[in-house]
């Protein structure tokens, strides 16, 4: 699990870059690890906090979203393997 700060990159570019630097996104069948983790119901790529300036009002807006359950369950299994 890593924190990555991006600036308006399309998701596929993030996935390609992470794979290129040797940290492929778990659950990514295209750019992810050769052995795709099949028990995931999506990719382990999530924007927990996103903010932008509204194009019409000029107001800064910010939104938070918790990790989906499949993601938190996967992280728990990783932590369990470390113990």
XYZ file of N, CA, C and O in Angstrom:
332
model
N 0.860 -1.170 0.000
C 0.000 0.000 0.000
C 0.900 1.224 0.000
O 1.837 1.308 0.786
N 0.594 2.143 -0.877
C 1.423 3.336 -1.000
C 0.557 4.556 -1.197
O -0.568 4.457 -1.647
N 1.081 5.682 -0.847
C 0.386 6.938 -1.104
C 1.006 7.571 -2.332
O 2.207 7.770 -2.386
N 0.195 7.857 -3.312
C 0.680 8.470 -4.539
C -0.138 9.721 -4.772
O -1.359 9.678 -4.742
N 0.537 10.832 -4.987
C -0.171 12.065 -5.297
C -0.097 12.275 -6.795
O 0.978 12.244 -7.388
N -1.250 12.460 -7.417
C -1.274 12.656 -8.863
C -1.911 13.989 -9.187
O -2.547 14.608 -8.358
N -1.759 14.388 -10.403
C -2.342 15.645 -10.857
C -3.085 15.384 -12.160
O -2.501 15.465 -13.235
N -4.328 15.009 -12.056
C -5.217 14.832 -13.208
C -4.701 13.827 -14.238
O -4.859 14.016 -15.432
N -4.066 12.766 -13.776
C -3.648 11.721 -14.704
C -4.784 10.732 -14.906
O -5.435 10.336 -13.951
N -5.010 10.308 -16.134
C -5.986 9.238 -16.335
C -5.518 7.975 -15.598
O -4.313 7.734 -15.465
N -6.464 7.186 -15.144
C -6.136 6.005 -14.340
C -5.185 5.062 -15.071
O -4.277 4.521 -14.473
N -5.365 4.869 -16.389
C -4.469 3.942 -17.081
C -3.029 4.433 -17.027
O -2.100 3.633 -16.959
N -2.804 5.755 -17.033
C -1.434 6.269 -16.951
C -0.818 5.980 -15.588
O 0.364 5.669 -15.488
N -1.622 6.070 -14.539
C -1.142 5.737 -13.196
C -0.769 4.263 -13.158
O 0.295 3.890 -12.659
N -1.641 3.412 -13.718
C -1.386 1.977 -13.726
C -0.126 1.643 -14.514
O 0.695 0.831 -14.078
N 0.060 2.264 -15.676
C 1.242 2.019 -16.505
C 2.501 2.472 -15.763
O 3.503 1.759 -15.717
N 2.456 3.648 -15.182
C 3.618 4.181 -14.473
C 3.984 3.303 -13.277
O 5.163 2.989 -13.068
N 2.997 2.904 -12.487
C 3.272 2.060 -11.324
C 3.908 0.743 -11.760
O 4.846 0.260 -11.126
N 3.427 0.152 -12.851
C 4.017 -1.087 -13.362
C 5.446 -0.841 -13.839
O 6.347 -1.634 -13.572
N 5.670 0.274 -14.505
C 6.991 0.599 -15.039
C 8.037 0.735 -13.938
O 9.173 0.307 -14.094
N 7.639 1.323 -12.795
C 8.602 1.504 -11.698
C 8.673 0.285 -10.776
O 9.309 0.328 -9.734
N 8.008 -0.800 -11.188
C 8.118 -2.047 -10.440
C 7.108 -2.224 -9.328
O 7.269 -3.084 -8.469
N 6.034 -1.435 -9.337
C 4.986 -1.548 -8.322
C 3.622 -1.640 -9.000
O 2.814 -0.711 -8.926
N 3.347 -2.755 -9.689
C 2.071 -2.866 -10.393
C 0.890 -2.858 -9.428
O 1.021 -3.241 -8.262
N -0.235 -2.394 -9.914
C -1.452 -2.307 -9.113
C -2.073 -3.693 -8.983
O -2.344 -4.357 -9.994
N -2.309 -4.127 -7.746
C -2.940 -5.427 -7.506
C -4.337 -5.434 -8.125
O -5.084 -4.473 -8.005
N -4.663 -6.521 -8.789
C -5.978 -6.668 -9.401
C -6.088 -6.083 -10.797
O -7.147 -6.124 -11.406
N -5.003 -5.540 -11.329
C -5.019 -4.960 -12.676
C -4.671 -6.048 -13.686
O -3.531 -6.480 -13.769
N -5.657 -6.507 -14.480
C -5.398 -7.599 -15.413
C -4.559 -7.191 -16.627
O -4.029 -8.046 -17.325
N -4.413 -5.905 -16.889
C -3.673 -5.448 -18.067
C -2.219 -5.131 -17.723
O -1.297 -5.653 -18.332
N -1.996 -4.254 -16.742
C -0.642 -3.816 -16.402
C -0.160 -4.375 -15.067
O 0.956 -4.106 -14.655
N -1.003 -5.152 -14.401
C -0.672 -5.669 -13.077
C 0.286 -6.833 -13.110
O 0.861 -7.167 -14.148
N 0.439 -7.462 -11.943
C 1.341 -8.618 -11.863
C 0.928 -9.709 -12.847
O -0.239 -9.828 -13.206
N 1.914 -10.504 -13.253
C 1.621 -11.593 -14.207
C 0.576 -12.548 -13.643
O -0.276 -13.037 -14.352
N 0.659 -12.821 -12.348
C -0.349 -13.651 -11.684
C -1.367 -12.709 -11.055
O -1.187 -12.220 -9.947
N -2.434 -12.428 -11.777
C -3.461 -11.513 -11.291
C -4.156 -12.134 -10.079
O -4.476 -13.321 -10.074
N -4.364 -11.333 -9.071
C -5.022 -11.792 -7.848
C -6.519 -11.901 -8.147
O -7.211 -10.899 -8.300
N -7.000 -13.121 -8.249
C -8.370 -13.340 -8.720
C -9.436 -13.093 -7.663
O -10.591 -12.905 -8.021
N -9.084 -13.091 -6.369
C -10.124 -12.888 -5.360
C -10.527 -11.424 -5.220
O -11.487 -11.115 -4.537
N -9.824 -10.524 -5.875
C -10.200 -9.110 -5.831
C -11.360 -8.858 -6.782
O -11.465 -9.473 -7.829
N -12.205 -7.925 -6.417
C -13.337 -7.558 -7.274
C -13.098 -6.186 -7.889
O -14.025 -5.412 -8.086
N -11.859 -5.888 -8.175
C -11.479 -4.608 -8.749
C -9.990 -4.397 -8.545
O -9.298 -5.266 -8.031
N -9.527 -3.244 -8.919
C -8.114 -2.924 -8.765
C -7.888 -2.241 -7.416
O -8.759 -1.554 -6.911
N -6.718 -2.423 -6.875
C -6.367 -1.756 -5.621
C -5.774 -0.387 -5.947
O -4.595 -0.116 -5.730
N -6.610 0.444 -6.513
C -6.257 1.806 -6.865
C -7.466 2.646 -6.484
O -8.577 2.416 -6.963
N -7.259 3.596 -5.572
C -8.394 4.302 -4.992
C -8.020 5.741 -4.682
O -6.936 6.011 -4.166
N -8.915 6.657 -4.985
C -8.732 8.060 -4.607
C -9.491 8.289 -3.307
O -10.712 8.430 -3.304
N -8.783 8.277 -2.192
C -9.414 8.496 -0.899
C -9.820 9.935 -0.690
O -10.765 10.237 0.030
N -9.109 10.840 -1.329
C -9.394 12.271 -1.227
C -9.154 12.892 -2.593
O -8.123 12.658 -3.218
N -10.130 13.626 -3.059
C -9.981 14.301 -4.354
C -10.540 15.715 -4.215
O -11.550 15.929 -3.550
N -9.835 16.644 -4.784
C -10.289 18.028 -4.730
C -10.048 18.712 -6.059
O -9.143 18.358 -6.805
N -10.887 19.687 -6.371
C -10.741 20.430 -7.617
C -11.489 21.749 -7.500
O -12.317 21.941 -6.618
N -11.191 22.638 -8.389
C -11.899 23.908 -8.467
C -13.034 23.743 -9.468
O -12.809 23.344 -10.618
N -14.249 24.026 -9.013
C -15.419 23.869 -9.870
C -15.297 24.812 -11.069
O -15.022 26.002 -10.909
N -15.495 24.288 -12.288
C -15.264 25.108 -13.480
C -16.230 26.288 -13.641
O -15.879 27.283 -14.262
N -17.411 26.197 -13.083
C -18.374 27.306 -13.230
C -18.334 28.278 -12.061
O -18.370 29.483 -12.263
N -18.293 27.733 -10.834
C -18.377 28.614 -9.663
C -17.024 29.096 -9.178
O -16.941 30.071 -8.452
N -15.949 28.378 -9.547
C -14.622 28.727 -9.046
C -14.393 28.287 -7.612
O -13.344 28.536 -7.039
N -15.400 27.612 -7.031
C -15.308 27.145 -5.643
C -14.453 25.876 -5.575
O -14.570 24.992 -6.424
N -13.595 25.825 -4.552
C -12.821 24.598 -4.331
C -13.739 23.574 -3.684
O -14.415 23.856 -2.693
N -13.756 22.387 -4.243
C -14.585 21.305 -3.719
C -13.678 20.129 -3.396
O -12.731 19.854 -4.128
N -13.974 19.451 -2.296
C -13.154 18.322 -1.875
C -14.070 17.197 -1.412
O -15.065 17.449 -0.729
N -13.711 15.973 -1.787
C -14.523 14.803 -1.452
C -13.627 13.696 -0.916
O -12.522 13.500 -1.405
N -14.128 12.987 0.081
C -13.424 11.833 0.637
C -14.271 10.592 0.428
O -15.494 10.666 0.441
N -13.601 9.469 0.239
C -14.303 8.201 0.059
C -13.501 7.109 0.758
O -12.291 7.016 0.572
N -14.169 6.291 1.562
C -13.453 5.187 2.211
C -13.085 4.112 1.198
O -13.641 4.061 0.098
N -12.143 3.275 1.582
C -11.791 2.148 0.726
C -12.971 1.192 0.620
O -13.674 0.964 1.602
N -13.183 0.591 -0.545
C -14.243 -0.407 -0.664
C -13.864 -1.664 0.131
O -12.679 -1.931 0.344
N -14.861 -2.434 0.567
C -14.593 -3.622 1.389
C -13.595 -4.605 0.778
O -12.751 -5.147 1.487
N -13.659 -4.853 -0.551
C -12.715 -5.813 -1.139
C -11.279 -5.335 -0.966
O -10.367 -6.144 -0.803
N -11.082 -4.042 -0.965
C -9.750 -3.451 -0.840
C -9.268 -3.597 0.611
O -8.141 -4.051 0.856
N -10.108 -3.235 1.579
C -9.694 -3.349 2.983
C -9.468 -4.802 3.378
O -8.538 -5.099 4.132
N -10.289 -5.709 2.855
C -10.090 -7.134 3.145
C -8.744 -7.611 2.604
O -8.030 -8.369 3.257
N -8.393 -7.159 1.407
C -7.118 -7.535 0.798
C -5.947 -6.997 1.626
O -4.977 -7.704 1.881
N -6.037 -5.756 2.062
C -4.975 -5.159 2.884
C -4.826 -5.934 4.195
O -3.706 -6.186 4.650
N -5.933 -6.364 4.788
C -5.872 -7.157 6.029
C -5.121 -8.467 5.786
O -4.337 -8.904 6.631
N -5.365 -9.112 4.634
C -4.641 -10.380 4.366
C -3.151 -10.125 4.203
O -2.345 -10.946 4.615
N -2.778 -8.978 3.633
C -1.359 -8.651 3.496
C -0.723 -8.453 4.859
O 0.394 -8.925 5.115
N -1.420 -7.753 5.750
C -0.896 -7.525 7.091
C -0.793 -8.837 7.867
O 0.152 -9.036 8.619
N -1.753 -9.728 7.667
C -1.736 -11.017 8.347
C -0.541 -11.856 7.891
O 0.059 -12.573 8.684
N -0.186 -11.751 6.615
C 0.963 -12.490 6.092
C 2.277 -11.948 6.668
O 3.245 -12.695 6.792
N 2.308 -10.674 7.025
C 3.510 -10.072 7.594
C 3.755 -10.495 9.028
O 4.872 -10.388 9.537
N 2.717 -10.933 9.700
C 2.850 -11.295 11.127
C 3.396 -12.673 11.323
O 3.451 -13.541 10.598
